[in-house]
Amino acid sequence: MISRATRWAAAVAAASLSVGLAACSSGGDAEGTTTISFLSWTGQEQMEPVLEAFQEAHPEVKVEASYAPPVAEYIQTLQTRVLSGTAPDVFLIAAENKTNLIDAGAVLDLSDEPFTEGVQPFNLDTYGRDGAQYGLSLSSWAAGYAYNVDMLAEVGYDALPETWDEFLELLQKLKDAGHTPFLESVDQMPTTVSAMLGAKSSEMDPSLDERIFSGESTFEEEWSDILEQYNRLYTEGLVSSDVVALDGDQVRDEFANERVAIINAGPWIINAVQEANPDMNWSFGQVPGLEDGKPYQAGAASPGYAINAKSDEGKQEAAKTFLTWLASAEGVEQFQKATNDVTVTDDYTPEINPVFEPMVGPIREGELYLPMIAWQRDEDVLNVEAVAQMQRMIQGEIEPSEVAAALDTKLSD
């Protein structure tokens, strides 16, 4: 059976023969100036100050940026542009598309580039294979739960509980007190599920995913118990199934306006929440562990900046100038201030917002898990299937074991 990644790579090869993987920017540059195109995963509001600082430092390179929000829309936008021969000169290689991009020969090997020095090997290797490194990942992230300290105090808690049963008890108390207790965006892989899987896998040798992809185990065997526990949020009436209609920004805004006590979140919400409600008393915590388990968090090395392997040599050199600046102390500082990411370069120590401080230790210890990073193949297809089937579960259409069984079926296709 030919895998989807192989078919995707073949399609890219065919597209490159007909029109080439040229950048979408064209000629007409002023003398001494090279224009490169850049598809950004980070939003325009956050990225524009970074690009302005780069342009000031390097007027000889002009960056034409376009934007697509993560995760599904970005992956689809990039894939469409790659297949149509209009891939940008610089783009993001992520958990959900790394296999496809590497197999297709669409990304340049960066492993010998000076700008990779001083970056944590964990981050570079996340987007590599067989010693090659295809993405410049300058930070790591973790997602857990953001919570309203005052709402928790109202029902007798000063922090999140450590176990899932206790957490569900807290949610019921918040609901009884008249609060919306919890919201989680499920338009992508739920933070709760990723964290629970990570906690389980951290206690296994071989890991959970090594067992699944070797054929020793299955998604149904490894995921069903966790999905059963996660689904209690909905079967016990603590969260409405209407959550499937909410995206991450809507969930964040509900929290910032103090209409919900706890949400799934990462550092990317900090600036927006504090701007909307500077007086709110809030903090972060890990996802509570299952019985005999430990609290954990979803997370990974942040997506890496990649250079289009089929851009012409001049644009590749300009792209390397861009990545060199992004990896510099000045570039990392600019990006960290805009995003609150926990950066991992040797020459800059980020100042962490106090509300996110509880998450920093696990990030630096590498206690992070994201299924799409751990999956060994077909991560794009499996991710789409997992999200779609979990939404069906949340709406009461299928059982948790059926979600896992659907992933086994997809893996075997």
CSV table of C-alpha atoms in Angstrom, one decimal:
chain,number,residue,atom,x,y,z
A,1,MET,CA,0.0,0.0,0.0
A,2,ILE,CA,1.4,3.4,-1.0
A,3,SER,CA,1.3,5.8,2.0
A,4,ARG,CA,-0.3,9.2,1.8
A,5,ALA,CA,3.2,10.8,2.4
A,6,THR,CA,4.6,8.9,-0.5
A,7,ARG,CA,1.8,10.0,-2.8
A,8,TRP,CA,2.2,13.6,-1.6
A,9,ALA,CA,5.9,13.5,-2.3
A,10,ALA,CA,5.2,12.2,-5.8
A,11,ALA,CA,2.8,15.0,-6.4
A,12,VAL,CA,5.3,17.5,-5.3
A,13,ALA,CA,7.9,16.0,-7.6
A,14,ALA,CA,5.5,16.2,-10.5
A,15,ALA,CA,4.6,19.8,-9.7
A,16,SER,CA,8.3,20.8,-9.5
A,17,LEU,CA,8.9,19.4,-13.0
A,18,SER,CA,6.1,21.4,-14.5
A,19,VAL,CA,6.3,24.8,-12.8
A,20,GLY,CA,9.1,24.4,-10.1
A,21,LEU,CA,8.9,25.2,-6.4
A,22,ALA,CA,9.7,28.8,-7.0
A,23,ALA,CA,9.0,31.5,-4.4
A,24,CYS,CA,5.9,33.5,-5.0
A,25,SER,CA,7.9,36.7,-5.1
A,26,SER,CA,9.3,37.6,-8.5
A,27,GLY,CA,11.9,39.9,-10.1
A,28,GLY,CA,11.9,43.6,-10.0
A,29,ASP,CA,14.0,44.1,-6.9
A,30,ALA,CA,15.9,47.3,-6.5
A,31,GLU,CA,19.6,47.0,-7.2
A,32,GLY,CA,21.3,45.3,-4.2
A,33,THR,CA,18.0,44.1,-2.7
A,34,THR,CA,16.6,40.6,-2.7
A,35,THR,CA,13.0,40.0,-2.0
A,36,ILE,CA,12.0,36.7,-0.3
A,37,SER,CA,8.5,35.4,0.5
A,38,PHE,CA,7.6,34.1,3.9
A,39,LEU,CA,4.5,32.3,5.1
A,40,SER,CA,4.1,32.9,8.8
A,41,TRP,CA,2.5,30.6,11.4
A,42,THR,CA,2.7,33.4,13.9
A,43,GLY,CA,-0.1,36.0,13.6
A,44,GLN,CA,0.5,39.3,11.8
A,45,GLU,CA,0.1,41.5,15.0
A,46,GLN,CA,2.9,39.5,16.7
A,47,MET,CA,5.2,39.1,13.7
A,48,GLU,CA,5.2,42.6,12.2
A,49,PRO,CA,7.4,44.1,14.9
A,50,VAL,CA,9.9,41.3,14.4
A,51,LEU,CA,10.0,41.8,10.6
A,52,GLU,CA,10.3,45.5,11.0
A,53,ALA,CA,13.4,45.0,13.3
A,54,PHE,CA,14.9,42.6,10.7
A,55,GLN,CA,14.3,45.1,7.8
A,56,GLU,CA,16.0,47.8,9.8
A,57,ALA,CA,19.0,45.6,10.4
A,58,HIS,CA,19.1,44.2,6.9
A,59,PRO,CA,17.7,46.6,4.3
A,60,GLU,CA,19.3,44.4,1.6
A,61,VAL,CA,16.7,41.7,2.1
A,62,LYS,CA,13.0,42.5,1.8
A,63,VAL,CA,10.5,40.0,3.4
A,64,GLU,CA,7.1,39.8,1.8
A,65,ALA,CA,5.0,38.0,4.5
A,66,SER,CA,1.7,36.3,4.3
A,67,TYR,CA,-0.2,34.7,7.1
A,68,ALA,CA,-2.2,31.5,7.8
A,69,PRO,CA,-3.3,30.5,11.3
A,70,PRO,CA,-2.2,27.2,12.8
A,71,VAL,CA,-2.8,24.4,12.7
A,72,ALA,CA,-5.0,22.9,10.0
A,73,GLU,CA,-5.4,26.1,7.9
A,74,TYR,CA,-1.6,26.7,7.9
A,75,ILE,CA,-0.8,23.1,6.9
A,76,GLN,CA,-3.4,23.1,4.1
A,77,THR,CA,-2.3,26.5,2.8
A,78,LEU,CA,1.3,25.5,2.7
A,79,GLN,CA,0.6,22.1,1.1
A,80,THR,CA,-1.6,23.8,-1.6
A,81,ARG,CA,1.2,26.3,-2.4
A,82,VAL,CA,3.8,23.5,-2.5
A,83,LEU,CA,1.8,21.4,-4.8
A,84,SER,CA,0.9,24.3,-7.1
A,85,GLY,CA,4.6,25.4,-7.4
A,86,THR,CA,4.1,28.7,-5.5
A,87,ALA,CA,5.8,27.7,-2.2
A,88,PRO,CA,7.3,30.6,-0.3
A,89,ASP,CA,11.1,30.9,0.2
A,90,VAL,CA,10.7,30.6,4.0
A,91,PHE,CA,8.0,28.7,5.8
A,92,LEU,CA,7.4,26.7,9.0
A,93,ILE,CA,8.0,23.0,9.2
A,94,ALA,CA,5.7,21.6,11.9
A,95,ALA,CA,4.8,18.3,13.6
A,96,GLU,CA,1.9,17.9,11.2
A,97,ASN,CA,3.8,18.3,7.9
A,98,LYS,CA,7.4,17.4,8.6
A,99,THR,CA,7.3,13.9,7.1
A,100,ASN,CA,5.6,15.2,3.9
A,101,LEU,CA,8.0,18.0,3.4
A,102,ILE,CA,11.1,15.9,4.1
A,103,ASP,CA,10.0,13.0,1.9
A,104,ALA,CA,9.1,15.5,-0.9
A,105,GLY,CA,12.6,17.1,-0.8
A,106,ALA,CA,10.9,20.4,-0.3
A,107,VAL,CA,13.1,21.7,2.6
A,108,LEU,CA,16.8,22.6,2.6
A,109,ASP,CA,19.2,20.8,5.0
A,110,LEU,CA,20.3,23.4,7.6
A,111,SER,CA,22.5,21.2,9.7
A,112,ASP,CA,25.8,22.8,8.7
A,113,GLU,CA,24.6,26.4,8.9
A,114,PRO,CA,26.3,28.6,11.5
A,115,PHE,CA,22.9,30.0,12.7
A,116,THR,CA,22.1,26.5,14.2
A,117,GLU,CA,24.9,26.8,16.7
A,118,GLY,CA,23.7,27.6,20.2
A,119,VAL,CA,20.2,26.1,19.6
A,120,GLN,CA,19.2,23.1,21.7
A,121,PRO,CA,19.8,19.8,19.8
A,122,PHE,CA,16.3,18.7,21.0
A,123,ASN,CA,14.7,21.5,18.9
A,124,LEU,CA,16.8,21.0,15.8
A,125,ASP,CA,16.5,17.2,15.8
A,126,THR,CA,12.7,17.4,16.2
A,127,TYR,CA,12.5,18.6,12.6
A,128,GLY,CA,15.3,16.4,11.3
A,129,ARG,CA,16.0,12.9,10.1
A,130,ASP,CA,19.2,10.7,9.7
A,131,GLY,CA,21.4,13.5,11.0
A,132,ALA,CA,19.9,16.2,8.7
A,133,GLN,CA,18.1,19.2,10.3
A,134,TYR,CA,15.4,20.9,8.2
A,135,GLY,CA,13.9,23.5,10.7
A,136,LEU,CA,15.3,26.2,12.8
A,137,SER,CA,13.2,25.8,16.0
A,138,LEU,CA,14.1,28.6,18.5
A,139,SER,CA,11.7,27.9,21.3
A,140,SER,CA,9.7,25.2,23.0
A,141,TRP,CA,6.1,25.5,24.2
A,142,ALA,CA,3.8,23.8,26.6
A,143,ALA,CA,0.1,24.0,26.9
A,144,GLY,CA,-1.8,23.2,30.1
A,145,TYR,CA,-4.7,25.0,31.9
A,146,ALA,CA,-5.0,28.7,32.6
A,147,TYR,CA,-7.2,29.3,35.6
A,148,ASN,CA,-8.9,32.2,37.3
A,149,VAL,CA,-7.3,32.3,40.8
A,150,ASP,CA,-10.2,34.2,42.4
A,151,MET,CA,-12.9,31.9,41.0
A,152,LEU,CA,-11.0,28.8,42.4
A,153,ALA,CA,-10.6,30.5,45.7
A,154,GLU,CA,-14.3,31.1,45.9
A,155,VAL,CA,-14.9,27.3,46.0
A,156,GLY,CA,-11.9,26.6,48.3
A,157,TYR,CA,-9.0,26.0,46.0
A,158,ASP,CA,-5.7,27.8,45.8
A,159,ALA,CA,-4.4,25.8,42.7
A,160,LEU,CA,-5.4,23.1,40.3
A,161,PRO,CA,-5.7,19.6,41.8
A,162,GLU,CA,-3.1,17.0,40.8
A,163,THR,CA,-5.5,14.2,39.9
A,164,TRP,CA,-8.3,14.0,37.3
A,165,ASP,CA,-11.0,12.8,39.7
A,166,GLU,CA,-10.2,15.8,42.0
A,167,PHE,CA,-10.2,18.1,39.0
A,168,LEU,CA,-13.7,17.0,38.0
A,169,GLU,CA,-14.9,17.6,41.5
A,170,LEU,CA,-13.5,21.1,41.3
A,171,LEU,CA,-15.4,21.7,38.0
A,172,GLN,CA,-18.6,20.5,39.6
A,173,LYS,CA,-18.1,22.9,42.5
A,174,LEU,CA,-17.5,25.8,40.1
A,175,LYS,CA,-20.6,24.9,38.2
A,176,ASP,CA,-22.7,24.7,41.4
A,177,ALA,CA,-21.3,28.2,42.3
A,178,GLY,CA,-22.8,29.6,39.0
A,179,HIS,CA,-19.6,29.6,36.9
A,180,THR,CA,-18.9,28.0,33.5
A,181,PRO,CA,-16.2,25.7,34.9
A,182,PHE,CA,-14.1,24.7,31.9
A,183,LEU,CA,-13.7,25.2,28.1
A,184,GLU,CA,-11.3,23.5,25.8
A,185,SER,CA,-11.0,24.3,22.1
A,186,VAL,CA,-11.3,21.0,20.1
A,187,ASP,CA,-10.7,22.3,16.6
A,188,GLN,CA,-7.3,20.7,17.0
A,189,MET,CA,-5.8,18.0,19.1
A,190,PRO,CA,-7.1,18.6,22.6
A,191,THR,CA,-4.5,19.7,25.1
A,192,THR,CA,-6.0,17.4,27.8
A,193,VAL,CA,-5.7,14.3,25.6
A,194,SER,CA,-2.1,15.1,24.5
A,195,ALA,CA,-1.0,15.7,28.1
A,196,MET,CA,-2.7,12.5,29.4
A,197,LEU,CA,-1.0,10.5,26.6
A,198,GLY,CA,2.3,12.1,27.4
A,199,ALA,CA,2.1,11.2,31.1
A,200,LYS,CA,1.3,7.6,30.2
A,201,SER,CA,4.0,7.3,27.6
A,202,SER,CA,6.6,8.8,29.9
A,203,GLU,CA,6.3,5.7,32.1
A,204,MET,CA,6.6,3.3,29.3
A,205,ASP,CA,9.6,1.6,27.6
A,206,PRO,CA,9.3,1.3,24.7
A,207,SER,CA,7.1,4.4,24.4
A,208,LEU,CA,3.4,4.3,23.7
A,209,ASP,CA,3.9,5.3,20.1
A,210,GLU,CA,6.8,3.0,19.5
A,211,ARG,CA,4.6,0.1,20.5
A,212,ILE,CA,1.7,1.3,18.2
A,213,PHE,CA,3.8,1.9,15.1
A,214,SER,CA,5.8,-1.3,15.5
A,215,GLY,CA,2.6,-3.3,15.6
A,216,GLU,CA,3.1,-4.4,19.2
A,217,SER,CA,0.1,-2.5,20.3
A,218,THR,CA,-2.8,-0.4,18.9
A,219,PHE,CA,-4.4,3.0,19.3
A,220,GLU,CA,-7.5,1.1,20.7
A,221,GLU,CA,-5.4,-0.6,23.4
A,222,GLU,CA,-3.4,2.5,24.4
A,223,TRP,CA,-5.9,5.4,23.9
A,224,SER,CA,-9.3,4.1,24.9
A,225,ASP,CA,-8.8,4.4,28.7
A,226,ILE,CA,-7.6,8.0,28.3
A,227,LEU,CA,-10.4,9.0,26.0
A,228,GLU,CA,-12.9,7.5,28.4
A,229,GLN,CA,-11.6,9.7,31.2
A,230,TYR,CA,-11.5,12.8,28.9
A,231,ASN,CA,-15.1,12.2,27.8
A,232,ARG,CA,-16.3,12.4,31.4
A,233,LEU,CA,-16.2,16.2,30.9
A,234,TYR,CA,-19.1,15.9,28.5
A,235,THR,CA,-20.9,12.8,29.8
A,236,GLU,CA,-21.0,14.3,33.3
A,237,GLY,CA,-22.4,17.6,32.1
A,238,LEU,CA,-19.4,19.7,33.1
A,239,VAL,CA,-18.8,21.0,29.5
A,240,SER,CA,-21.3,21.5,26.8
A,241,SER,CA,-20.8,19.6,23.5
A,242,ASP,CA,-21.3,23.0,21.9
A,243,VAL,CA,-17.6,23.5,22.5
A,244,VAL,CA,-17.0,21.9,19.1
A,245,ALA,CA,-18.1,25.2,17.5
A,246,LEU,CA,-15.4,27.3,19.4
A,247,ASP,CA,-11.9,28.1,18.3
A,248,GLY,CA,-9.0,28.9,20.5
A,249,ASP,CA,-9.5,32.7,20.2
A,250,GLN,CA,-13.1,32.4,21.3
A,251,VAL,CA,-12.2,30.3,24.3
A,252,ARG,CA,-9.4,32.8,25.2
A,253,ASP,CA,-11.8,35.7,25.1
A,254,GLU,CA,-14.4,33.9,27.3
A,255,PHE,CA,-11.6,33.5,29.9
A,256,ALA,CA,-10.3,37.1,29.5
A,257,ASN,CA,-13.9,38.4,30.2
A,258,GLU,CA,-14.1,36.1,33.2
A,259,ARG,CA,-17.0,34.1,31.8
A,260,VAL,CA,-15.2,30.8,32.4
A,261,ALA,CA,-12.9,29.6,35.2
A,262,ILE,CA,-10.5,27.3,33.5
A,263,ILE,CA,-9.4,26.9,29.9
A,264,ASN,CA,-6.8,25.0,27.9
A,265,ALA,CA,-4.0,27.4,26.9
A,266,GLY,CA,-0.4,28.2,26.3
A,267,PRO,CA,1.8,31.3,26.4
A,268,TRP,CA,0.4,32.7,23.2
A,269,ILE,CA,-2.7,33.9,25.1
A,270,ILE,CA,-0.8,35.9,27.7
A,271,ASN,CA,-0.5,39.3,25.9
A,272,ALA,CA,-4.1,39.3,24.7
A,273,VAL,CA,-5.6,38.3,28.1
A,274,GLN,CA,-3.6,40.9,30.0
A,275,GLU,CA,-4.4,43.6,27.5
A,276,ALA,CA,-8.1,42.7,27.7
A,277,ASN,CA,-8.2,42.4,31.5
A,278,PRO,CA,-5.1,43.7,33.2
A,279,ASP,CA,-6.5,43.3,36.7
A,280,MET,CA,-7.5,39.6,36.4
A,281,ASN,CA,-5.8,37.3,38.9
A,282,TRP,CA,-4.8,34.2,37.0
A,283,SER,CA,-2.1,31.6,36.5
A,284,PHE,CA,-1.2,28.4,34.7
A,285,GLY,CA,-1.0,24.7,35.8
A,286,GLN,CA,-0.4,21.3,34.3
A,287,VAL,CA,-3.2,19.0,33.2
A,288,PRO,CA,-4.1,16.8,36.2
A,289,GLY,CA,-2.9,13.2,36.1
A,290,LEU,CA,-5.1,10.1,36.0
A,291,GLU,CA,-5.1,7.6,38.9
A,292,ASP,CA,-1.5,6.9,39.9
A,293,GLY,CA,-0.3,9.2,37.2
A,294,LYS,CA,1.3,12.5,37.3
A,295,PRO,CA,0.3,16.0,36.0
A,296,TYR,CA,1.7,16.7,32.6
A,297,GLN,CA,1.5,19.1,29.7
A,298,ALA,CA,1.1,19.1,25.9
A,299,GLY,CA,4.1,20.6,24.1
A,300,ALA,CA,7.0,20.3,21.8
A,301,ALA,CA,9.8,22.1,20.1
A,302,SER,CA,8.1,25.0,18.3
A,303,PRO,CA,7.8,24.7,14.5
A,304,GLY,CA,11.0,25.5,12.8
A,305,TYR,CA,11.8,28.0,10.1
A,306,ALA,CA,12.5,26.1,6.8
A,307,ILE,CA,14.0,27.2,3.5
A,308,ASN,CA,12.4,26.1,0.3
A,309,ALA,CA,14.9,23.7,-1.3
A,310,LYS,CA,13.7,24.7,-4.8
A,311,SER,CA,14.0,28.5,-4.5
A,312,ASP,CA,16.9,29.9,-6.5
A,313,GLU,CA,20.3,30.3,-5.0
A,314,GLY,CA,20.0,34.0,-4.5
A,315,LYS,CA,16.8,33.7,-2.6
A,316,GLN,CA,18.2,30.9,-0.5
A,317,GLU,CA,21.1,33.0,0.6
A,318,ALA,CA,18.8,35.9,1.5
A,319,ALA,CA,16.6,33.4,3.4
A,320,LYS,CA,19.7,32.3,5.3
A,321,THR,CA,20.3,36.0,6.2
A,322,PHE,CA,16.8,36.1,7.6
A,323,LEU,CA,17.2,32.9,9.6
A,324,THR,CA,20.6,34.1,10.9
A,325,TRP,CA,19.0,37.2,12.3
A,326,LEU,CA,16.0,35.3,13.7
A,327,ALA,CA,18.5,33.1,15.6
A,328,SER,CA,20.5,36.1,16.9
A,329,ALA,CA,20.1,37.4,20.4
A,330,GLU,CA,18.3,40.5,19.0
A,331,GLY,CA,15.9,38.4,16.9
A,332,VAL,CA,15.1,35.9,19.6
A,333,GLU,CA,14.5,38.7,22.1
A,334,GLN,CA,12.1,40.5,19.6
A,335,PHE,CA,10.2,37.3,19.0
A,336,GLN,CA,10.0,36.3,22.6
A,337,LYS,CA,8.6,39.6,23.7
A,338,ALA,CA,5.9,39.3,21.0
A,339,THR,CA,4.9,35.7,21.8
A,340,ASN,CA,6.0,34.8,25.3
A,341,ASP,CA,7.6,31.6,24.0
A,342,VAL,CA,10.3,29.9,26.1
A,343,THR,CA,13.3,30.3,23.9
A,344,VAL,CA,16.1,27.8,23.8
A,345,THR,CA,19.2,29.6,22.5
A,346,ASP,CA,22.4,30.0,24.4
A,347,ASP,CA,22.8,33.7,24.1
A,348,TYR,CA,19.5,34.9,25.3
A,349,THR,CA,17.6,34.1,28.5
A,350,PRO,CA,13.9,35.0,28.2
A,351,GLU,CA,12.1,36.9,30.8
A,352,ILE,CA,9.1,34.7,31.7
A,353,ASN,CA,5.7,36.3,32.5
A,354,PRO,CA,4.9,35.4,36.1
A,355,VAL,CA,1.6,33.8,35.2
A,356,PHE,CA,3.4,31.2,33.0
A,357,GLU,CA,6.2,30.5,35.5
A,358,PRO,CA,4.7,27.2,36.7
A,359,MET,CA,5.1,25.7,33.3
A,360,VAL,CA,8.7,26.7,32.6
A,361,GLY,CA,10.5,23.9,34.6
A,362,PRO,CA,8.8,21.0,32.8
A,363,ILE,CA,9.5,22.8,29.4
A,364,ARG,CA,13.2,23.0,30.2
A,365,GLU,CA,13.3,19.4,31.4
A,366,GLY,CA,11.8,18.3,28.1
A,367,GLU,CA,8.7,16.9,29.8
A,368,LEU,CA,6.6,17.5,26.8
A,369,TYR,CA,4.4,15.4,24.5
A,370,LEU,CA,2.5,16.0,21.3
A,371,PRO,CA,1.1,13.0,19.4
A,372,MET,CA,1.9,14.5,16.0
A,373,ILE,CA,5.6,14.7,16.9
A,374,ALA,CA,5.7,11.2,18.4
A,375,TRP,CA,3.9,9.6,15.5
A,376,GLN,CA,6.3,7.9,13.1
A,377,ARG,CA,4.4,8.4,9.8
A,378,ASP,CA,1.1,9.7,8.4
A,379,GLU,CA,0.9,12.3,11.1
A,380,ASP,CA,-1.1,14.7,9.0
A,381,VAL,CA,-3.8,12.1,8.2
A,382,LEU,CA,-3.9,10.8,11.7
A,383,ASN,CA,-4.2,14.2,13.2
A,384,VAL,CA,-7.2,15.2,11.0
A,385,GLU,CA,-8.9,11.8,11.8
A,386,ALA,CA,-8.3,12.1,15.5
A,387,VAL,CA,-9.8,15.6,15.8
A,388,ALA,CA,-12.8,14.7,13.6
A,389,GLN,CA,-13.5,11.5,15.6
A,390,MET,CA,-13.1,13.2,19.0
A,391,GLN,CA,-15.6,15.9,18.0
A,392,ARG,CA,-18.0,13.1,17.1
A,393,MET,CA,-17.4,11.5,20.5
A,394,ILE,CA,-18.0,14.9,22.3
A,395,GLN,CA,-21.3,15.2,20.5
A,396,GLY,CA,-22.3,11.7,21.7
A,397,GLU,CA,-22.2,10.1,18.2
A,398,ILE,CA,-19.6,7.4,19.0
A,399,GLU,CA,-17.8,5.8,22.0
A,400,PRO,CA,-14.2,6.6,23.0
A,401,SER,CA,-13.0,3.1,21.9
A,402,GLU,CA,-14.5,3.9,18.4
A,403,VAL,CA,-12.3,7.0,18.2
A,404,ALA,CA,-9.2,4.9,18.8
A,405,ALA,CA,-10.3,2.1,16.5
A,406,ALA,CA,-10.8,4.7,13.7
A,407,LEU,CA,-7.1,5.7,14.1
A,408,ASP,CA,-6.0,2.0,13.8
A,409,THR,CA,-8.0,1.8,10.6
A,410,LYS,CA,-6.5,5.0,9.2
A,411,LEU,CA,-3.0,3.8,10.1
A,412,SER,CA,-3.5,0.6,8.2
A,413,ASP,CA,-4.9,2.3,5.0
